[in-house]
Short mmCIF file of C-alpha atoms in Angstrom, two decimals:
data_model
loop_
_atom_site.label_atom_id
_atom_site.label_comp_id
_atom_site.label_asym_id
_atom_site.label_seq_id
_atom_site.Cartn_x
_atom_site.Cartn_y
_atom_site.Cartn_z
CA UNK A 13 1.98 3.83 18.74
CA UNK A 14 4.83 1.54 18.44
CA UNK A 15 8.56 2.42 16.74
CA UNK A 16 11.05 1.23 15.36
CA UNK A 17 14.76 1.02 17.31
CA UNK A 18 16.61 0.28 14.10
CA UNK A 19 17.30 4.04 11.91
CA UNK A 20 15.66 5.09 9.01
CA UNK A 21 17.16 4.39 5.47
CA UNK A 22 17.74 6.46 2.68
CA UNK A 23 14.16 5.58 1.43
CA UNK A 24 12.65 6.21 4.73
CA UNK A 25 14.65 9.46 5.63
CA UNK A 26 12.98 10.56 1.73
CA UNK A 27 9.48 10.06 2.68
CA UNK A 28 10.09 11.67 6.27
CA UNK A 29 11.30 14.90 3.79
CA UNK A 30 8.11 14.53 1.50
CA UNK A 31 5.50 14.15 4.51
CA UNK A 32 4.01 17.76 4.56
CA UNK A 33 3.75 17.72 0.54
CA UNK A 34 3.27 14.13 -0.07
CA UNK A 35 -0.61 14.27 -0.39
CA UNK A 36 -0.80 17.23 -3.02
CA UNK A 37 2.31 14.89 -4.74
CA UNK A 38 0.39 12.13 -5.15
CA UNK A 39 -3.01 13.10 -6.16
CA UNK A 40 -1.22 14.40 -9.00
CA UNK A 41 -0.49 11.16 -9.66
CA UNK A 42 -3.41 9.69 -9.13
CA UNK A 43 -4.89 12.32 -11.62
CA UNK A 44 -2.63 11.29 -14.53
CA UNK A 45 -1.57 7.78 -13.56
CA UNK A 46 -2.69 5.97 -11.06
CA UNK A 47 -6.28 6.76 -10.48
CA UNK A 48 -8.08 3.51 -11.46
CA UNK A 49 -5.85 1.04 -10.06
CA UNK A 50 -6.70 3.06 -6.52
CA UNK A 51 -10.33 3.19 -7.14
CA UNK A 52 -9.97 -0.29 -7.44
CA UNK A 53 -8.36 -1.44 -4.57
CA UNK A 54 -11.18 1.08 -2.54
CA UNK A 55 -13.82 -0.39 -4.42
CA UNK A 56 -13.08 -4.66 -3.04
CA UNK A 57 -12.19 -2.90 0.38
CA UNK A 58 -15.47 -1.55 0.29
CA UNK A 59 -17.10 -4.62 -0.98
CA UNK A 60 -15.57 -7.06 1.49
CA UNK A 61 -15.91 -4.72 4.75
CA UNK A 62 -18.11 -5.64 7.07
CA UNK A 63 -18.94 -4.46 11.16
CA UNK A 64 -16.77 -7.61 12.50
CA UNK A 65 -13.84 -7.31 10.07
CA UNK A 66 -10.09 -6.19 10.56
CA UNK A 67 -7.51 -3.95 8.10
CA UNK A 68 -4.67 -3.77 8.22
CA UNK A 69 -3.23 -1.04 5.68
CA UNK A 70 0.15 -1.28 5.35
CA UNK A 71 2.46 1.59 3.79
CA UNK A 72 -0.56 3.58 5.02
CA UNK A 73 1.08 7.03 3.75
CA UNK A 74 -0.74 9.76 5.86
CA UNK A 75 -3.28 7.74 6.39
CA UNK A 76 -6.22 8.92 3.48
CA UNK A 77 -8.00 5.80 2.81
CA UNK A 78 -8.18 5.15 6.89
CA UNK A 79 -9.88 8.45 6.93
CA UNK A 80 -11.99 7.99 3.76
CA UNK A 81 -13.49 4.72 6.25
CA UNK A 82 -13.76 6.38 9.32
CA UNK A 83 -16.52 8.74 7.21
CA UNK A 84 -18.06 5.66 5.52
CA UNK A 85 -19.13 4.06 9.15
CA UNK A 86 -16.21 1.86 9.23
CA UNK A 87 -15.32 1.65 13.04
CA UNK A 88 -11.61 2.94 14.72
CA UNK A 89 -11.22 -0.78 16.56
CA UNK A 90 -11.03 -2.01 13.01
CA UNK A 91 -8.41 -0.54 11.65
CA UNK A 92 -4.60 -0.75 12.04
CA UNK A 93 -1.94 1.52 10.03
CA UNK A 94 1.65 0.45 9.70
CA UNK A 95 4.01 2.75 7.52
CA UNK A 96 7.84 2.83 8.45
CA UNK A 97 8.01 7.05 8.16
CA UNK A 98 7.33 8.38 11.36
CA UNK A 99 6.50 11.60 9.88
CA UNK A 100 3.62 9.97 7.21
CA UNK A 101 2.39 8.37 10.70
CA UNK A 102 2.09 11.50 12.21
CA UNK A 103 -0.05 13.04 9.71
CA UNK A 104 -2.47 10.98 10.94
CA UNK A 105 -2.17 11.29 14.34
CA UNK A 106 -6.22 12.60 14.76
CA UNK A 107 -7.28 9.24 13.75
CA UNK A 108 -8.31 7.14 16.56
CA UNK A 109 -7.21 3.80 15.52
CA UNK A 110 -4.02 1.20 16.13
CA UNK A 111 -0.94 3.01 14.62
CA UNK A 112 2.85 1.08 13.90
CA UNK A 113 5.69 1.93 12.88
CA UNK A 114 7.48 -0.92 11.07
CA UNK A 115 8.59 -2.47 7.63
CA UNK A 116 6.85 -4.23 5.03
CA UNK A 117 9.80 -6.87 4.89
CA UNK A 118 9.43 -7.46 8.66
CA UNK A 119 5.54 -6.85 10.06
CA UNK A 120 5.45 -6.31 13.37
CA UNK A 121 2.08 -8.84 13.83
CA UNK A 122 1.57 -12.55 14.06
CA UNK A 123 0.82 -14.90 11.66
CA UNK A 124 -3.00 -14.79 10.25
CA UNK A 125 -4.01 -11.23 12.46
CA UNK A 126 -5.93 -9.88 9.34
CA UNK A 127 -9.28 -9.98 7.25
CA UNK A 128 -7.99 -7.76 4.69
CA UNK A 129 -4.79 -6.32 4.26
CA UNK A 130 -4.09 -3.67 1.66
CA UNK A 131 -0.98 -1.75 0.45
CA UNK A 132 -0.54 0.92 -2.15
CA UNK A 133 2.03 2.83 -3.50
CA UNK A 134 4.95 0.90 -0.59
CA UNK A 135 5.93 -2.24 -1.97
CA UNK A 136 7.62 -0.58 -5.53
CA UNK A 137 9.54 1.35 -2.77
CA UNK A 138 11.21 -1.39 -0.45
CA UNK A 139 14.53 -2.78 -1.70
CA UNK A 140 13.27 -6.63 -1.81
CA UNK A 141 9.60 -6.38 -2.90
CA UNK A 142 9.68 -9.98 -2.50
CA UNK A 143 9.93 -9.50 1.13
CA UNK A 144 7.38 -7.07 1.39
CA UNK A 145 4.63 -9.22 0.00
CA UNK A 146 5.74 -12.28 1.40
CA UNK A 147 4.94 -10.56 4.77
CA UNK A 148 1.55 -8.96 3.83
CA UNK A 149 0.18 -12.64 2.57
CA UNK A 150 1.87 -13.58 6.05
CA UNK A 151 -0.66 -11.61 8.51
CA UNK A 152 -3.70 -12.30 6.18
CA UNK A 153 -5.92 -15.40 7.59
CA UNK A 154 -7.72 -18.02 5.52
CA UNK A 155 -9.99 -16.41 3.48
CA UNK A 156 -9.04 -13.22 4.09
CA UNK A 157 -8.47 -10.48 1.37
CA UNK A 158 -5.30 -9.05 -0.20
CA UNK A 159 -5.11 -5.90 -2.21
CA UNK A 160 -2.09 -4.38 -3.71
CA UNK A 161 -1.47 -1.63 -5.73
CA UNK A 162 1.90 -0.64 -7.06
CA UNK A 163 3.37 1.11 -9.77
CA UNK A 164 3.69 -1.10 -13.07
CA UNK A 165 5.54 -2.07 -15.86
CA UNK A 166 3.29 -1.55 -18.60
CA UNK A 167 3.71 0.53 -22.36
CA UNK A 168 2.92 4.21 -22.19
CA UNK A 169 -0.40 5.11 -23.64
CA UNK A 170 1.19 8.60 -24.25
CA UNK A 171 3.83 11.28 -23.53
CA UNK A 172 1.84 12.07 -20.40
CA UNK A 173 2.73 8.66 -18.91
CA UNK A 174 6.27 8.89 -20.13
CA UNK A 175 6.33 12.20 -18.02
CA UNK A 176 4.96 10.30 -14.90
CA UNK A 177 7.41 7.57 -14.98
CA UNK A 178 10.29 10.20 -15.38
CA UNK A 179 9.45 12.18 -12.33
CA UNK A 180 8.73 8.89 -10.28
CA UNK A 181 12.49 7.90 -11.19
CA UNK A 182 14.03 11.31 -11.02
CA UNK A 183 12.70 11.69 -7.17
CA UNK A 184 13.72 8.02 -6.85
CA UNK A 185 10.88 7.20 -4.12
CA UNK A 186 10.11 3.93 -6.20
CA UNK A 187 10.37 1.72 -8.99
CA UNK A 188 8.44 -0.07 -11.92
CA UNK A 189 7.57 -3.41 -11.08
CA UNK A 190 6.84 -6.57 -13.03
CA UNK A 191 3.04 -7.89 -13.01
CA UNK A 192 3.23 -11.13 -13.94
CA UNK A 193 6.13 -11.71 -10.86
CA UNK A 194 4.00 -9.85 -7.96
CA UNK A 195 1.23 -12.18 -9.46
CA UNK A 196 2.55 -15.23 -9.28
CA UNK A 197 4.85 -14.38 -6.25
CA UNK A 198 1.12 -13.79 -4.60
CA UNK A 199 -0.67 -16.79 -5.66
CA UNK A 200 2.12 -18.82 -3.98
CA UNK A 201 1.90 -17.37 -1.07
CA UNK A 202 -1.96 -17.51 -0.92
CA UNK A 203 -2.15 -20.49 -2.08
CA UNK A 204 -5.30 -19.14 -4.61
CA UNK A 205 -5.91 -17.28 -7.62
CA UNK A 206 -5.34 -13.37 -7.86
CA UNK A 207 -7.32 -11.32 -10.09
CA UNK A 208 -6.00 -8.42 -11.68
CA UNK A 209 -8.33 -5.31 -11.69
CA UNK A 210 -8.59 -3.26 -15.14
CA UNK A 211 -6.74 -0.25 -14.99
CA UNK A 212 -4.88 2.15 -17.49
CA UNK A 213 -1.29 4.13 -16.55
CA UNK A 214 1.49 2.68 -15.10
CA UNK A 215 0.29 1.29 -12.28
CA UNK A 216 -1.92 -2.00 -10.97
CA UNK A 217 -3.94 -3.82 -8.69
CA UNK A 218 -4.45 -7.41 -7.81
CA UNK A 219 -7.22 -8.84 -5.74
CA UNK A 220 -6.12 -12.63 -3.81
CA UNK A 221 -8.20 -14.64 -1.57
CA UNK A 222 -6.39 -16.73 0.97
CA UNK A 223 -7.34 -20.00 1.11
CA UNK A 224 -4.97 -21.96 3.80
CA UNK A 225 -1.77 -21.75 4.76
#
């Protein structure tokens, strides 16, 4: 496992706090708000995994969907988890695969290291966004796969999602973000088209093929 020299920030000292209760946290969310936009993004890794291909899930949390893989067949070798809490890291310290601690804005990896690189729920939660996917269309080579999910501007269906967006500003551990920006921001940088997955609740998912740098 490799760390980070530079201290945490406030963000990262936060999710170092919310570690031991961050799972139970956000399945709730999932539950009310963000469900389908994560089935989604499991859904294309699933489709596009194969025995020879490499992940790279960054803002890996505690390290569920690594796990949920692991089960599936999906081999250890295959799979590396970045998140810049040291405490989400170590709740997934059993899992026998490439762990590193680092920043969205700044990945630790060169240039075209991935097949597929995912990240939910971390970009809404970096102070330049921008950065952060910049980076993650960095590591992915030619024709490899991006999927993000974040938490979206969109109009509540109901008081339910009005609740969900509260408490996700009240604990401050992320923001709202603009579709139609992390879309085209992403098609830039892949240099292709990005698909956005259907999806109710605050939240979304787009799907990007990279086709060259």
């Amino acid at each position: 496992m490799v760390y980070l020299s530079n201290p945490d920030d406030g963000m990262i000292r936060l999710y170092n706090c919310l570690a031991p209760v961050y799972d139970r946290l956000h399945q709730r969310w999932l539950r009310f708000a963000g469900g389908e936009a994560q089935a989604a993004l499991e859904a294309a890794v699933r489709v596009a995994m194969n025995s020879d291909t490499t992940l790279l899930d960054a803002g890996c949390g505690t390290g569920r969907f690594a796990r949920r893989l692991l089960s599936e067949g999906v081999r250890p070798e295959q799979i590396t988890l970045l998140d810049p809490s040291w405490a989400m890291l170590a709740r997934s310290a059993d899992l026998p695969v490439e762990k590193t601690r680092g920043r969205l804005e700044a990945l630790p990896f060169a240039e075209a290291s991935f097949d597929i690189v995912t990240c939910a729920w971390a970009i809404e939660t970096v102070l330049e966004p921008s950065d952060a996917v910049d980076e993650l269309c960095r590591v992915l080579r030619p024709g490899g796969l991006l999927c993000l999910t974040f938490c979206a501007v969109k109009p509540a269906r109901s008081i339910l999602d009005q609740i969900m967006q509260a408490r996700l500003a009240y604990r401050r551990t992320g923001r709202f973000l603009d579709i139609d920006t992390i879309k085209a921001q992403v098609s830039r940088a892949v240099n292709g088209d990005v698909q956005i997955m259907p999806s109710s609740g605050p939240a979304a998912t787009l799907i990007a093929r990279r086709t060259r740098f």
